[in-house]
């Protein structure tokens, strides 16, 4: 099935939407955070008067397992250019995610541009490592998408990271499925955690919160992605992401706050 | 009055709180975004079972003017370590802010630390420029706090920024008022916009969304702050902030998405 199909929702009442966490989107049994966000954000988009998420934040309160979910949405303010919408995803009454998003129209248009920096330097797609799903690592959900990892990064090379721990690579959907702004929410949480590059003595770094800023609808083709972590501190770490499309345009920025589990 | 006093709320019903937007917290008539966030986050803290905001996101839907506001809060999940709470601030029924936060206890404790980088290099406090409030720029609200700007930054020097546009400086509250984690939310939105360093042809860059990640309660003293913007693109810009305390510990990271007004 397509990613669009596996994130689909249908209206079951005013501001109430039914969705489904499909099988094999999991990481050690728990559904991937970007996938859950995409389902919730799709319900919110249906409630907004505007098609594209411009900024969406999700707080993860319980793990998601395969099965039906319900999303409640409410539009706080619908404006001419933007709408702000809340969402809550539950599974059998148990809250999984709290969401807050502002929606607009991200059709590419001429705007003032000033980019300090450049798209991340990622090895060519053919020179990158293809992740194929297994029962352990990489997790099953990588079978839903296509991921390629830069072999120079510590995660792949096994050599300790020098400087800022970084994971770079390429993302696209399978079978040429177009990547809309909702599927972009999957791209920002699809790569292995930067913590794995740092050889931190933890098995997992659960996401507390994920915010994505979307700048424009991506052009067709591979997305060039980079994730890095500068601060492991206070029991938390941030993971900052950038996603660029095949035309060299920045399409999304993301930041998540993840928890360092207590020993 | 103290910042704690000017962000105070009182319970007026289950999950309902009354607050006040005090005079002279404005920028050209509209209340500062970090100040509004602090009022909302204080009401949410009162509803959470945990004292400190760990991650808070605000979406700004209408400008705030001096006068009474009401904050509705609801705790989505209260856990042993974290609580996730929603908030909505309204003024005479008109929504101003939608908030979503996760609260915990940020008492400093021994944790795994790995910091790539270092506190921002800011000129000594005495060598920095003190901002005194005027009726235009800087805006009145700088009278509520103490800000010092690094004279080397383009905003102060008037020379075009080389590389990533950055605003650096120092923040503290007046009269030695301690900075708790709620007042930290004011620090992340108190400095002049980075857009002013870029000489963009816009008079203002309104904030659509602001997210703050708090890592620990700040030690007494000046906070060392840095804000920078790498991507003006698609009609938006991000502003990334870091706040460090007098012991050299990272206490907060922030990112906001601001709008480039259409010509």
Short mmCIF file of N, CA and C in Angstrom, two decimals, chain A residues 54-62 76-77 81-82 84 86-89 95-102 105-106 109 111-118 161-165 197-202 208-209 211 213-216 229-238 240-242 244 250 253-257 259-262, chain B residues 54-62 76-77 81-82 84 86-89 95-102 105-106 109 111-118 161-165 197-202 208-209 211 213-216 229-238 240-242 244 250 253-257 259-262:
data_model
loop_
_atom_site.label_atom_id
_atom_site.label_comp_id
_atom_site.label_asym_id
_atom_site.label_seq_id
_atom_site.Cartn_x
_atom_site.Cartn_y
_atom_site.Cartn_z
N UNK A 54 2.62 24.09 7.63
CA UNK A 54 3.75 25.03 7.60
C UNK A 54 4.64 24.77 8.81
N UNK A 55 4.02 24.58 9.95
CA UNK A 55 4.75 24.20 11.16
C UNK A 55 3.84 23.28 11.97
N UNK A 56 4.37 22.13 12.32
CA UNK A 56 3.61 21.16 13.12
C UNK A 56 4.49 20.68 14.26
N UNK A 57 3.90 20.61 15.44
CA UNK A 57 4.57 20.07 16.62
C UNK A 57 3.76 18.89 17.15
N UNK A 58 4.47 17.82 17.48
CA UNK A 58 3.82 16.67 18.13
C UNK A 58 4.53 16.39 19.45
N UNK A 59 3.73 16.14 20.47
CA UNK A 59 4.27 15.64 21.75
C UNK A 59 3.82 14.18 21.86
N UNK A 60 4.76 13.31 22.14
CA UNK A 60 4.51 11.88 22.16
C UNK A 60 4.27 11.44 23.59
N UNK A 61 3.05 11.01 23.88
CA UNK A 61 2.74 10.68 25.27
C UNK A 61 2.63 9.18 25.53
N UNK A 62 2.31 8.39 24.50
CA UNK A 62 2.31 6.92 24.65
C UNK A 62 2.72 6.29 23.33
N UNK A 76 -8.49 26.45 15.70
CA UNK A 76 -8.53 27.57 16.64
C UNK A 76 -8.82 28.86 15.90
N UNK A 77 -8.20 28.99 14.73
CA UNK A 77 -8.44 30.18 13.92
C UNK A 77 -8.18 29.85 12.46
N UNK A 81 -4.73 33.41 5.10
CA UNK A 81 -3.46 32.84 4.67
C UNK A 81 -3.07 31.60 5.47
N UNK A 82 -3.43 31.56 6.76
CA UNK A 82 -3.04 30.45 7.63
C UNK A 82 -4.22 30.01 8.51
N UNK A 84 -4.75 27.68 12.19
CA UNK A 84 -4.09 26.99 13.30
C UNK A 84 -5.05 25.94 13.86
N UNK A 86 -5.53 22.20 16.22
CA UNK A 86 -5.04 21.25 17.23
C UNK A 86 -5.45 19.85 16.83
N UNK A 87 -4.72 18.88 17.30
CA UNK A 87 -5.10 17.49 17.08
C UNK A 87 -4.71 16.64 18.28
N UNK A 88 -5.51 15.63 18.55
CA UNK A 88 -5.17 14.65 19.58
C UNK A 88 -5.44 13.27 19.00
N UNK A 89 -4.43 12.41 19.02
CA UNK A 89 -4.61 11.05 18.52
C UNK A 89 -4.74 10.11 19.71
N UNK A 95 -4.48 8.47 25.06
CA UNK A 95 -3.82 9.46 24.20
C UNK A 95 -2.43 8.99 23.76
N UNK A 96 -2.15 9.16 22.48
CA UNK A 96 -0.83 8.81 21.93
C UNK A 96 -0.02 10.07 21.63
N UNK A 97 -0.67 11.05 20.99
CA UNK A 97 0.03 12.24 20.49
C UNK A 97 -0.84 13.46 20.71
N UNK A 98 -0.22 14.55 21.10
CA UNK A 98 -0.86 15.86 21.05
C UNK A 98 -0.19 16.64 19.94
N UNK A 99 -0.98 17.27 19.10
CA UNK A 99 -0.42 17.98 17.95
C UNK A 99 -0.93 19.41 17.89
N UNK A 100 -0.12 20.25 17.31
CA UNK A 100 -0.50 21.65 17.09
C UNK A 100 0.15 22.07 15.78
N UNK A 101 -0.66 22.59 14.86
CA UNK A 101 -0.11 22.93 13.55
C UNK A 101 -0.70 24.19 12.98
N UNK A 102 0.09 24.84 12.15
CA UNK A 102 -0.41 25.96 11.34
C UNK A 102 -0.27 25.56 9.88
N UNK A 105 -0.42 27.52 2.30
CA UNK A 105 -0.23 27.00 0.94
C UNK A 105 1.24 27.14 0.60
N UNK A 106 1.92 26.00 0.41
CA UNK A 106 3.37 26.02 0.19
C UNK A 106 3.73 25.80 -1.28
N UNK A 109 6.83 29.73 -4.83
CA UNK A 109 6.61 31.03 -5.46
C UNK A 109 7.85 31.88 -5.24
N UNK A 111 10.07 34.38 -3.74
CA UNK A 111 10.15 35.09 -2.46
C UNK A 111 11.58 35.55 -2.27
N UNK A 112 11.73 36.43 -1.32
CA UNK A 112 13.05 36.84 -0.89
C UNK A 112 13.81 35.60 -0.41
N UNK A 113 15.01 35.39 -0.94
CA UNK A 113 15.77 34.20 -0.52
C UNK A 113 17.14 34.65 -0.01
N UNK A 114 17.52 34.12 1.12
CA UNK A 114 18.89 34.30 1.57
C UNK A 114 19.28 33.06 2.34
N UNK A 115 20.15 32.29 1.74
CA UNK A 115 20.54 31.01 2.31
C UNK A 115 21.99 31.11 2.75
N UNK A 116 22.23 30.95 4.04
CA UNK A 116 23.61 30.89 4.53
C UNK A 116 23.96 29.41 4.63
N UNK A 117 24.84 28.98 3.78
CA UNK A 117 25.17 27.56 3.76
C UNK A 117 24.71 26.97 2.45
N UNK A 118 24.59 25.68 2.43
CA UNK A 118 24.30 24.98 1.19
C UNK A 118 23.68 23.64 1.56
N UNK A 161 32.57 9.44 15.70
CA UNK A 161 32.30 10.70 15.00
C UNK A 161 33.29 11.76 15.45
N UNK A 162 33.81 12.52 14.50
CA UNK A 162 34.62 13.69 14.84
C UNK A 162 33.72 14.90 14.74
N UNK A 163 33.75 15.75 15.74
CA UNK A 163 32.89 16.93 15.70
C UNK A 163 31.45 16.58 15.95
N UNK A 164 30.56 17.35 15.35
CA UNK A 164 29.13 17.21 15.60
C UNK A 164 28.62 15.88 15.01
N UNK A 165 28.05 15.02 15.84
CA UNK A 165 27.53 13.75 15.32
C UNK A 165 26.42 13.99 14.31
N UNK A 197 25.33 7.34 16.54
CA UNK A 197 26.68 7.72 16.09
C UNK A 197 27.58 8.04 17.25
N UNK A 198 26.96 8.31 18.38
CA UNK A 198 27.73 8.81 19.52
C UNK A 198 28.12 7.69 20.45
N UNK A 199 27.64 6.51 20.14
CA UNK A 199 27.90 5.37 21.02
C UNK A 199 27.54 5.71 22.47
N UNK A 200 26.40 6.40 22.62
CA UNK A 200 25.89 6.65 23.97
C UNK A 200 25.48 5.31 24.58
N UNK A 201 25.64 5.18 25.88
CA UNK A 201 25.29 3.91 26.52
C UNK A 201 23.78 3.78 26.75
N UNK A 202 23.01 3.97 25.68
CA UNK A 202 21.55 3.84 25.77
C UNK A 202 21.08 3.05 24.55
N UNK A 208 10.41 13.03 22.80
CA UNK A 208 9.37 13.71 23.58
C UNK A 208 8.55 14.61 22.66
N UNK A 209 9.27 15.31 21.79
CA UNK A 209 8.62 16.35 20.99
C UNK A 209 9.32 16.46 19.65
N UNK A 211 9.17 18.98 16.12
CA UNK A 211 8.61 20.12 15.37
C UNK A 211 9.20 20.13 13.98
N UNK A 213 9.24 22.42 10.40
CA UNK A 213 8.89 23.63 9.64
C UNK A 213 9.00 23.27 8.17
N UNK A 214 7.97 23.47 7.42
CA UNK A 214 7.99 23.15 6.00
C UNK A 214 8.05 24.45 5.21
N UNK A 215 8.95 24.49 4.23
CA UNK A 215 9.15 25.73 3.49
C UNK A 215 8.49 25.71 2.11
N UNK A 216 8.44 24.53 1.50
CA UNK A 216 7.78 24.44 0.19
C UNK A 216 7.53 22.98 -0.16
N UNK A 229 23.30 16.46 16.14
CA UNK A 229 23.05 16.69 17.56
C UNK A 229 24.26 17.39 18.14
N UNK A 230 24.04 18.55 18.74
CA UNK A 230 25.16 19.26 19.36
C UNK A 230 25.18 19.14 20.86
N UNK A 231 23.99 18.96 21.45
CA UNK A 231 23.93 19.08 22.91
C UNK A 231 23.26 17.87 23.56
N UNK A 232 24.05 17.02 24.14
CA UNK A 232 23.53 15.98 25.03
C UNK A 232 23.73 16.55 26.43
N UNK A 233 22.63 16.93 27.08
CA UNK A 233 22.78 17.72 28.31
C UNK A 233 21.46 17.75 29.07
N UNK A 234 21.56 17.65 30.39
CA UNK A 234 20.37 17.78 31.24
C UNK A 234 19.43 16.58 31.14
N UNK A 235 19.89 15.50 30.51
CA UNK A 235 19.03 14.32 30.36
C UNK A 235 18.29 14.27 29.03
N UNK A 236 18.65 15.22 28.15
CA UNK A 236 17.98 15.32 26.85
C UNK A 236 19.01 15.51 25.75
N UNK A 237 18.58 15.31 24.53
CA UNK A 237 19.36 15.75 23.38
C UNK A 237 18.40 16.27 22.33
N UNK A 238 18.91 17.21 21.52
CA UNK A 238 18.13 17.67 20.38
C UNK A 238 18.65 16.98 19.13
N UNK A 240 18.58 17.99 15.11
CA UNK A 240 18.20 19.01 14.13
C UNK A 240 18.28 18.42 12.74
N UNK A 241 17.24 18.59 11.97
CA UNK A 241 17.22 18.04 10.62
C UNK A 241 17.04 19.10 9.56
N UNK A 242 17.60 18.81 8.39
CA UNK A 242 17.36 19.63 7.20
C UNK A 242 17.02 18.68 6.06
N UNK A 244 16.33 18.78 1.86
CA UNK A 244 16.46 19.58 0.63
C UNK A 244 15.96 18.73 -0.54
N UNK A 250 15.68 24.15 0.06
CA UNK A 250 15.35 23.69 1.41
C UNK A 250 13.84 23.47 1.47
N UNK A 253 12.84 21.96 7.77
CA UNK A 253 13.76 21.92 8.91
C UNK A 253 13.02 21.21 10.03
N UNK A 254 13.73 20.50 10.85
CA UNK A 254 13.07 19.84 11.97
C UNK A 254 13.96 19.89 13.19
N UNK A 255 13.33 19.81 14.33
CA UNK A 255 14.08 19.65 15.58
C UNK A 255 13.26 18.75 16.48
N UNK A 256 13.90 17.79 17.07
CA UNK A 256 13.20 17.02 18.09
C UNK A 256 13.98 17.03 19.39
N UNK A 257 13.23 16.90 20.47
CA UNK A 257 13.83 16.75 21.79
C UNK A 257 13.63 15.29 22.20
N UNK A 259 14.80 11.99 24.84
CA UNK A 259 15.13 11.72 26.23
C UNK A 259 16.30 10.74 26.30
N UNK A 260 17.24 11.03 27.19
CA UNK A 260 18.28 10.04 27.50
C UNK A 260 17.74 9.20 28.64
N UNK A 261 17.39 7.96 28.38
CA UNK A 261 16.82 7.16 29.47
C UNK A 261 17.79 7.08 30.65
N UNK A 262 17.24 7.10 31.85
CA UNK A 262 18.09 7.00 33.04
C UNK A 262 18.59 5.57 33.17
N UNK B 54 9.59 21.73 29.92
CA UNK B 54 10.73 21.07 29.27
C UNK B 54 10.74 21.43 27.79
N UNK B 55 9.58 21.39 27.19
CA UNK B 55 9.43 21.85 25.81
C UNK B 55 8.06 22.50 25.67
N UNK B 56 8.04 23.70 25.17
CA UNK B 56 6.78 24.43 24.97
C UNK B 56 6.76 25.02 23.57
N UNK B 57 5.62 24.88 22.92
CA UNK B 57 5.42 25.48 21.60
C UNK B 57 4.22 26.42 21.67
N UNK B 58 4.38 27.59 21.09
CA UNK B 58 3.25 28.53 20.96
C UNK B 58 3.04 28.87 19.50
N UNK B 59 1.80 28.88 19.08
CA UNK B 59 1.42 29.40 17.76
C UNK B 59 0.68 30.71 18.01
N UNK B 60 1.12 31.75 17.32
CA UNK B 60 0.58 33.09 17.53
C UNK B 60 -0.49 33.37 16.49
N UNK B 61 -1.73 33.50 16.94
CA UNK B 61 -2.80 33.67 15.97
C UNK B 61 -3.36 35.10 15.91
N UNK B 62 -3.23 35.86 16.98
CA UNK B 62 -3.63 37.28 16.95
C UNK B 62 -2.72 38.06 17.89
N UNK B 76 -3.27 16.53 29.05
CA UNK B 76 -3.58 15.36 28.21
C UNK B 76 -3.13 14.09 28.90
N UNK B 77 -1.98 14.17 29.53
CA UNK B 77 -1.47 13.01 30.27
C UNK B 77 -0.54 13.47 31.37
N UNK B 81 7.03 11.23 35.44
CA UNK B 81 8.17 12.09 35.13
C UNK B 81 7.78 13.32 34.32
N UNK B 82 6.79 13.20 33.46
CA UNK B 82 6.39 14.31 32.59
C UNK B 82 4.86 14.43 32.52
N UNK B 84 1.92 16.36 29.88
CA UNK B 84 1.70 17.10 28.64
C UNK B 84 0.40 17.87 28.76
N UNK B 86 -2.10 21.23 27.28
CA UNK B 86 -2.44 22.21 26.24
C UNK B 86 -2.88 23.51 26.89
N UNK B 87 -2.74 24.59 26.16
CA UNK B 87 -3.24 25.86 26.64
C UNK B 87 -3.77 26.71 25.48
N UNK B 88 -4.77 27.49 25.77
CA UNK B 88 -5.27 28.46 24.79
C UNK B 88 -5.47 29.79 25.50
N UNK B 89 -4.85 30.82 25.00
CA UNK B 89 -5.02 32.15 25.59
C UNK B 89 -5.97 32.96 24.73
N UNK B 95 -9.01 34.29 20.22
CA UNK B 95 -7.80 33.52 20.51
C UNK B 95 -6.53 34.29 20.16
N UNK B 96 -5.58 34.28 21.07
CA UNK B 96 -4.29 34.93 20.83
C UNK B 96 -3.19 33.89 20.57
N UNK B 97 -3.15 32.86 21.40
CA UNK B 97 -2.07 31.87 21.35
C UNK B 97 -2.63 30.48 21.56
N UNK B 98 -2.09 29.53 20.81
CA UNK B 98 -2.31 28.11 21.12
C UNK B 98 -0.99 27.57 21.63
N UNK B 99 -1.03 26.86 22.73
CA UNK B 99 0.20 26.35 23.34
C UNK B 99 0.12 24.85 23.57
N UNK B 100 1.29 24.23 23.56
CA UNK B 100 1.40 22.81 23.86
C UNK B 100 2.72 22.63 24.59
N UNK B 101 2.68 22.00 25.74
CA UNK B 101 3.91 21.89 26.52
C UNK B 101 4.02 20.56 27.25
N UNK B 102 5.26 20.15 27.47
CA UNK B 102 5.53 19.01 28.34
C UNK B 102 6.35 19.52 29.51
N UNK B 105 10.78 18.08 35.81
CA UNK B 105 11.56 18.70 36.88
C UNK B 105 12.97 18.90 36.36
N UNK B 106 13.37 20.18 36.22
CA UNK B 106 14.67 20.48 35.62
C UNK B 106 15.72 20.86 36.66
N UNK B 109 21.00 17.93 37.66
CA UNK B 109 21.44 16.66 38.22
C UNK B 109 22.51 16.10 37.32
N UNK B 111 24.05 14.05 34.69
CA UNK B 111 23.58 13.28 33.54
C UNK B 111 24.74 13.12 32.57
N UNK B 112 24.52 12.25 31.65
CA UNK B 112 25.44 12.10 30.53
C UNK B 112 25.53 13.43 29.79
N UNK B 113 26.74 13.96 29.60
CA UNK B 113 26.88 15.24 28.91
C UNK B 113 27.80 15.06 27.71
N UNK B 114 27.40 15.57 26.61
CA UNK B 114 28.30 15.68 25.47
C UNK B 114 27.91 16.92 24.69
N UNK B 115 28.79 17.90 24.76
CA UNK B 115 28.52 19.20 24.15
C UNK B 115 29.47 19.38 22.98
N UNK B 116 28.93 19.52 21.79
CA UNK B 116 29.77 19.86 20.64
C UNK B 116 29.68 21.36 20.45
N UNK B 117 30.78 22.02 20.70
CA UNK B 117 30.74 23.47 20.63
C UNK B 117 30.95 24.03 22.03
N UNK B 118 30.56 25.27 22.21
CA UNK B 118 30.85 25.97 23.45
C UNK B 118 29.87 27.12 23.56
N UNK B 161 26.31 41.95 7.82
CA UNK B 161 26.75 40.72 8.47
C UNK B 161 27.54 39.88 7.48
N UNK B 162 28.64 39.32 7.96
CA UNK B 162 29.37 38.33 7.15
C UNK B 162 28.94 36.96 7.66
N UNK B 163 28.61 36.09 6.75
CA UNK B 163 28.20 34.74 7.15
C UNK B 163 26.81 34.76 7.76
N UNK B 164 26.61 33.86 8.70
CA UNK B 164 25.27 33.66 9.27
C UNK B 164 24.90 34.87 10.13
N UNK B 165 23.79 35.54 9.81
CA UNK B 165 23.36 36.69 10.61
C UNK B 165 23.08 36.27 12.05
N UNK B 197 19.54 42.39 11.20
CA UNK B 197 20.95 42.33 10.82
C UNK B 197 21.12 42.14 9.33
N UNK B 198 20.06 41.67 8.70
CA UNK B 198 20.19 41.27 7.30
C UNK B 198 19.76 42.38 6.37
N UNK B 199 19.28 43.45 6.97
CA UNK B 199 18.78 44.56 6.16
C UNK B 199 17.77 44.05 5.12
N UNK B 200 16.91 43.13 5.57
CA UNK B 200 15.82 42.68 4.70
C UNK B 200 14.87 43.86 4.50
N UNK B 201 14.25 43.93 3.34
CA UNK B 201 13.33 45.06 3.08
C UNK B 201 11.96 44.84 3.72
N UNK B 202 11.98 44.54 5.01
CA UNK B 202 10.72 44.36 5.76
C UNK B 202 10.84 45.10 7.08
N UNK B 208 5.28 33.19 13.71
CA UNK B 208 4.15 32.25 13.58
C UNK B 208 4.18 31.26 14.72
N UNK B 209 5.40 30.80 15.03
CA UNK B 209 5.53 29.69 15.98
C UNK B 209 6.85 29.83 16.70
N UNK B 211 9.19 27.57 19.59
CA UNK B 211 9.38 26.39 20.44
C UNK B 211 10.63 26.60 21.28
N UNK B 213 13.09 24.60 24.12
CA UNK B 213 13.49 23.40 24.86
C UNK B 213 14.32 23.86 26.05
N UNK B 214 13.91 23.49 27.23
CA UNK B 214 14.64 23.91 28.42
C UNK B 214 15.41 22.72 28.97
N UNK B 215 16.66 22.92 29.29
CA UNK B 215 17.50 21.80 29.72
C UNK B 215 17.72 21.77 31.24
N UNK B 216 17.76 22.95 31.85
CA UNK B 216 17.92 22.98 33.31
C UNK B 216 17.58 24.37 33.83
N UNK B 229 20.08 33.07 12.05
CA UNK B 229 19.16 32.70 10.98
C UNK B 229 19.98 32.24 9.79
N UNK B 230 19.73 31.02 9.35
CA UNK B 230 20.46 30.54 8.17
C UNK B 230 19.63 30.56 6.90
N UNK B 231 18.30 30.44 7.06
CA UNK B 231 17.49 30.22 5.87
C UNK B 231 16.32 31.19 5.77
N UNK B 232 16.46 32.18 4.90
CA UNK B 232 15.33 33.01 4.51
C UNK B 232 14.84 32.41 3.21
N UNK B 233 13.70 31.75 3.24
CA UNK B 233 13.32 30.95 2.08
C UNK B 233 11.84 30.59 2.14
N UNK B 234 11.19 30.60 0.98
CA UNK B 234 9.79 30.18 0.91
C UNK B 234 8.82 31.15 1.58
N UNK B 235 9.30 32.34 1.94
CA UNK B 235 8.43 33.30 2.61
C UNK B 235 8.55 33.29 4.12
N UNK B 236 9.52 32.49 4.61
CA UNK B 236 9.71 32.33 6.05
C UNK B 236 11.19 32.44 6.40
N UNK B 237 11.45 32.63 7.68
CA UNK B 237 12.81 32.45 8.18
C UNK B 237 12.72 31.80 9.55
N UNK B 238 13.77 31.06 9.87
CA UNK B 238 13.86 30.49 11.22
C UNK B 238 14.81 31.36 12.03
N UNK B 240 17.15 30.63 15.37
CA UNK B 240 17.59 29.62 16.33
C UNK B 240 18.29 30.30 17.49
N UNK B 241 17.90 29.96 18.70
CA UNK B 241 18.50 30.57 19.87
C UNK B 241 19.17 29.57 20.79
N UNK B 242 20.18 30.06 21.47
CA UNK B 242 20.82 29.29 22.55
C UNK B 242 20.96 30.21 23.75
N UNK B 244 22.71 30.25 27.62
CA UNK B 244 23.65 29.58 28.53
C UNK B 244 23.70 30.36 29.83
N UNK B 250 24.32 24.99 29.15
CA UNK B 250 23.22 25.28 28.23
C UNK B 250 21.92 25.15 29.00
N UNK B 253 17.34 26.01 24.38
CA UNK B 253 17.46 26.17 22.94
C UNK B 253 16.10 26.62 22.45
N UNK B 254 16.09 27.42 21.42
CA UNK B 254 14.79 27.84 20.88
C UNK B 254 14.87 27.89 19.37
N UNK B 255 13.72 27.75 18.76
CA UNK B 255 13.62 28.01 17.33
C UNK B 255 12.26 28.64 17.08
N UNK B 256 12.25 29.69 16.30
CA UNK B 256 10.96 30.22 15.88
C UNK B 256 10.88 30.29 14.37
N UNK B 257 9.65 30.19 13.87
CA UNK B 257 9.40 30.38 12.46
C UNK B 257 8.70 31.73 12.32
N UNK B 259 7.50 35.03 9.67
CA UNK B 259 6.95 35.27 8.35
C UNK B 259 7.66 36.47 7.73
N UNK B 260 8.00 36.35 6.45
CA UNK B 260 8.46 37.52 5.70
C UNK B 260 7.21 38.14 5.10
N UNK B 261 6.82 39.29 5.58
CA UNK B 261 5.58 39.89 5.04
C UNK B 261 5.70 40.09 3.53
N UNK B 262 4.61 39.86 2.83
CA UNK B 262 4.63 40.09 1.38
C UNK B 262 4.65 41.57 1.09
#
